């Protein structure tokens, strides 16, 4: 009889251990941080894909992309946007200084869009390297990119008018303007056709002075990843910094 009781207790302990392991994995506080500084070119897309894939494989709580860029290639931007949309973990884009052009699209694609003090976002009008594009092709390119960024803003519940104006009117916004806590200029207000000088809804979600404050602010935030609502857990976070490897750094320079 005692032997049977010991077996039952042992099985119960093993069962509780398995449940605890599952909970620990679900409540992972591992944060993977990538750093993008410079022009958006194919090697940057490869780097971001590698970082997100590693975070997915290890069940990370989130991936944070520190971003500072004046822009880059449209095709590469689309690859990065698609990878963020396909990610199985939340992706946070933190605009460290500038999210110009391509950077605006990447920020809009993120599950959480964040900006540092005195950073800026916008001026996302497409610029072709080929100056021989016909007026028809230029119009098609403009319409397509405007629809793309409007769709991203709609997907993430952000200001569609302001997002579209970064493409059609090359508008740029400071962090406080994008967060809806500082008034935009009168000229911007007229372009957007707004009664209020504040962006509502805002163009981005969070303002933070650094990564540490950002991780505190996003703790408990719910985002839609794929078809599921996911709660970002950062309490007691562990940071894993993934830098470019030697080949990626070399290709980025050249």
XYZ file of C-alpha atoms in Angstrom:
254
model
C 0.000 0.000 0.000
C 2.755 2.414 0.984
C 4.596 1.466 -2.193
C 1.577 2.425 -4.318
C 1.279 5.755 -2.516
C 4.961 6.504 -3.148
C 4.537 5.724 -6.849
C 1.492 8.005 -7.093
C 3.335 10.826 -5.316
C 6.344 10.397 -7.588
C 4.158 10.557 -10.700
C 2.442 13.671 -9.338
C 5.794 15.372 -8.759
C 6.956 14.493 -12.253
C 3.704 15.850 -13.694
C 4.074 19.123 -11.772
C 7.670 19.392 -12.968
C 6.592 19.114 -16.597
C 3.912 21.766 -16.061
C 6.429 24.081 -14.371
C 8.843 23.653 -17.271
C 6.099 24.551 -19.728
C 5.179 27.667 -17.751
C 8.824 28.728 -17.580
C 9.122 28.429 -21.336
C 5.898 30.362 -21.969
C 6.989 33.154 -19.606
C 10.436 33.543 -21.127
C 12.001 36.931 -20.455
C 14.833 36.546 -22.952
C 15.150 39.679 -25.081
C 17.146 39.554 -28.304
C 18.579 42.900 -29.402
C 19.695 43.713 -32.955
C 21.369 46.948 -33.990
C 20.833 48.464 -37.433
C 22.817 51.619 -38.132
C 23.123 52.742 -41.739
C 21.655 52.104 -45.146
C 19.059 49.372 -45.587
C 20.691 46.929 -48.027
C 20.290 43.141 -48.556
C 22.806 42.152 -45.883
C 20.703 44.010 -43.283
C 17.698 41.877 -44.250
C 19.840 38.736 -43.829
C 21.026 39.940 -40.423
C 17.492 40.697 -39.199
C 16.245 37.353 -40.505
C 19.059 35.567 -38.644
C 18.340 37.433 -35.412
C 14.583 36.846 -35.489
C 15.097 33.174 -36.364
C 17.430 32.683 -33.389
C 14.923 34.402 -31.101
C 12.125 32.164 -32.422
C 14.203 29.013 -31.957
C 14.897 29.946 -28.333
C 11.376 31.053 -27.427
C 12.330 34.672 -26.749
C 9.902 37.124 -25.201
C 10.679 39.685 -27.902
C 13.178 40.948 -30.443
C 14.211 44.596 -30.218
C 15.676 46.243 -33.326
C 17.571 49.436 -32.490
C 17.217 51.457 -35.663
C 19.046 54.428 -37.103
C 18.776 54.800 -40.857
C 18.226 57.409 -43.546
C 16.649 54.749 -45.759
C 17.660 52.257 -48.384
C 16.500 49.840 -51.033
C 12.754 49.366 -51.474
C 13.023 45.657 -52.286
C 15.135 45.020 -49.176
C 12.709 47.021 -47.063
C 9.881 44.809 -48.282
C 11.883 41.703 -47.346
C 12.423 43.034 -43.815
C 8.781 44.057 -43.440
C 7.659 40.599 -44.579
C 10.015 38.920 -42.092
C 8.638 41.012 -39.236
C 5.066 40.219 -40.246
C 5.915 36.500 -40.366
C 7.755 36.502 -37.023
C 6.579 34.050 -34.370
C 7.803 36.344 -31.578
C 6.967 40.020 -30.963
C 9.253 42.443 -32.788
C 9.885 45.868 -31.262
C 11.523 48.584 -33.359
C 13.220 51.275 -31.271
C 14.107 54.368 -33.306
C 17.357 55.455 -31.729
C 17.827 58.585 -33.836
C 16.253 58.390 -37.267
C 13.809 56.185 -39.136
C 13.895 57.829 -42.520
C 12.307 56.419 -45.654
C 12.813 52.626 -45.439
C 13.112 52.963 -41.664
C 9.565 54.300 -41.498
C 8.194 51.145 -43.136
C 10.223 48.896 -40.839
C 8.972 50.804 -37.784
C 5.364 50.635 -38.958
C 5.645 46.864 -39.452
C 6.774 46.274 -35.853
C 4.405 44.851 -33.259
C 5.591 47.701 -31.018
C 6.956 50.951 -32.473
C 9.071 52.986 -30.057
C 11.142 56.170 -30.299
C 13.952 57.755 -28.311
C 13.924 61.429 -27.281
C 14.744 63.820 -30.159
C 14.486 61.033 -32.729
C 12.456 61.439 -35.910
C 10.480 59.379 -38.388
C 9.205 59.930 -41.908
C 10.194 61.348 -45.296
C 9.327 57.968 -46.780
C 8.625 59.015 -50.371
C 10.142 56.470 -52.782
C 13.220 57.680 -54.650
C 14.319 55.788 -57.725
C 17.985 55.425 -58.594
C 16.903 55.299 -62.208
C 16.045 58.852 -63.234
C 14.421 57.646 -66.468
C 11.213 56.385 -64.863
C 8.133 57.531 -66.754
C 5.516 59.634 -65.014
C 3.169 56.648 -65.107
C 5.722 54.406 -63.390
C 6.452 57.090 -60.787
C 2.748 57.364 -60.040
C 2.423 53.580 -59.742
C 5.379 53.448 -57.362
C 3.948 56.260 -55.241
C 0.492 54.688 -55.094
C 1.864 51.272 -54.212
C 4.145 52.493 -51.415
C 1.384 54.716 -50.020
C -1.010 51.755 -49.925
C 1.679 49.594 -48.337
C 2.392 51.912 -45.425
C -1.307 52.680 -44.963
C -1.948 48.949 -44.663
C 0.825 48.522 -42.095
C -0.521 51.395 -40.006
C -4.015 49.912 -40.153
C -2.715 46.467 -39.150
C -1.021 47.885 -36.043
C -3.764 50.388 -35.152
C -1.648 53.460 -35.900
C -2.424 56.747 -37.647
C -3.049 55.899 -41.302
C -3.217 59.520 -42.477
C 0.114 60.417 -40.931
C 1.753 57.227 -42.193
C 0.495 57.802 -45.727
C 1.621 61.449 -45.627
C 5.207 60.344 -44.956
C 5.068 58.832 -48.447
C 2.840 61.204 -50.409
C 4.022 64.461 -48.824
C 7.422 63.380 -47.440
C 6.322 64.494 -43.962
C 8.543 63.815 -40.963
C 7.615 63.820 -37.288
C 9.552 64.179 -34.044
C 9.176 61.513 -31.383
C 6.712 63.636 -29.393
C 4.660 64.491 -32.468
C 4.565 60.837 -33.517
C 3.497 59.837 -29.995
C 0.654 62.366 -30.084
C 1.927 64.305 -27.058
C 3.172 67.396 -28.928
C 1.301 69.394 -31.587
C 2.308 69.023 -35.212
C 2.937 72.142 -37.286
C 0.133 74.110 -38.879
C 1.305 73.138 -42.365
C 1.309 69.437 -41.422
C -2.122 69.808 -39.895
C -3.452 71.298 -43.135
C -1.913 68.533 -45.233
C -3.491 65.885 -42.998
C -6.813 67.708 -42.796
C -6.941 67.445 -39.004
C -9.039 69.544 -36.655
C -6.757 68.763 -33.714
C -3.003 69.454 -33.873
C -2.310 66.139 -32.117
C -2.042 62.802 -33.895
C -4.862 60.572 -32.696
C -4.261 57.680 -32.907
C -0.514 58.254 -32.670
C 1.972 57.107 -35.277
C 4.070 55.129 -32.775
C 3.305 53.408 -29.485
C 6.013 54.081 -26.897
C 8.568 56.728 -26.008
C 11.605 55.639 -24.007
C 14.947 57.228 -23.152
C 16.824 53.934 -23.540
C 16.415 50.177 -23.933
C 16.067 49.639 -20.185
C 13.116 52.029 -19.924
C 11.618 50.558 -23.087
C 11.638 47.036 -21.637
C 9.938 48.266 -18.471
C 7.236 50.055 -20.472
C 6.393 47.132 -22.766
C 6.121 44.594 -19.934
C 2.593 43.197 -20.001
C 1.778 44.751 -23.376
C -0.441 42.594 -25.578
C 0.270 42.345 -29.307
C -1.067 40.213 -32.112
C 1.557 37.814 -33.431
C 0.159 35.916 -36.383
C -3.370 34.967 -35.370
C -2.735 34.963 -31.619
C -2.646 37.629 -28.926
C 0.654 37.471 -27.067
C 1.581 39.181 -23.804
C 5.155 40.480 -23.751
C 6.882 39.544 -20.484
C 10.085 41.433 -19.677
C 10.215 41.334 -15.875
C 13.599 39.936 -14.862
C 14.664 40.106 -18.502
C 17.859 38.617 -19.879
C 19.410 40.448 -22.823
C 21.045 38.634 -25.721
C 22.790 41.013 -28.105
C 23.165 39.715 -31.639
C 25.572 41.772 -33.684
C 26.490 41.448 -37.318
C 29.128 38.818 -37.954
C 32.350 39.661 -39.772
C 30.978 38.897 -43.240
C 27.793 40.898 -42.634
C 29.767 43.887 -41.356
C 32.060 43.701 -44.371
C 29.181 43.511 -46.856
C 27.390 46.358 -45.116
C 30.416 48.590 -45.491
C 30.989 47.786 -49.160
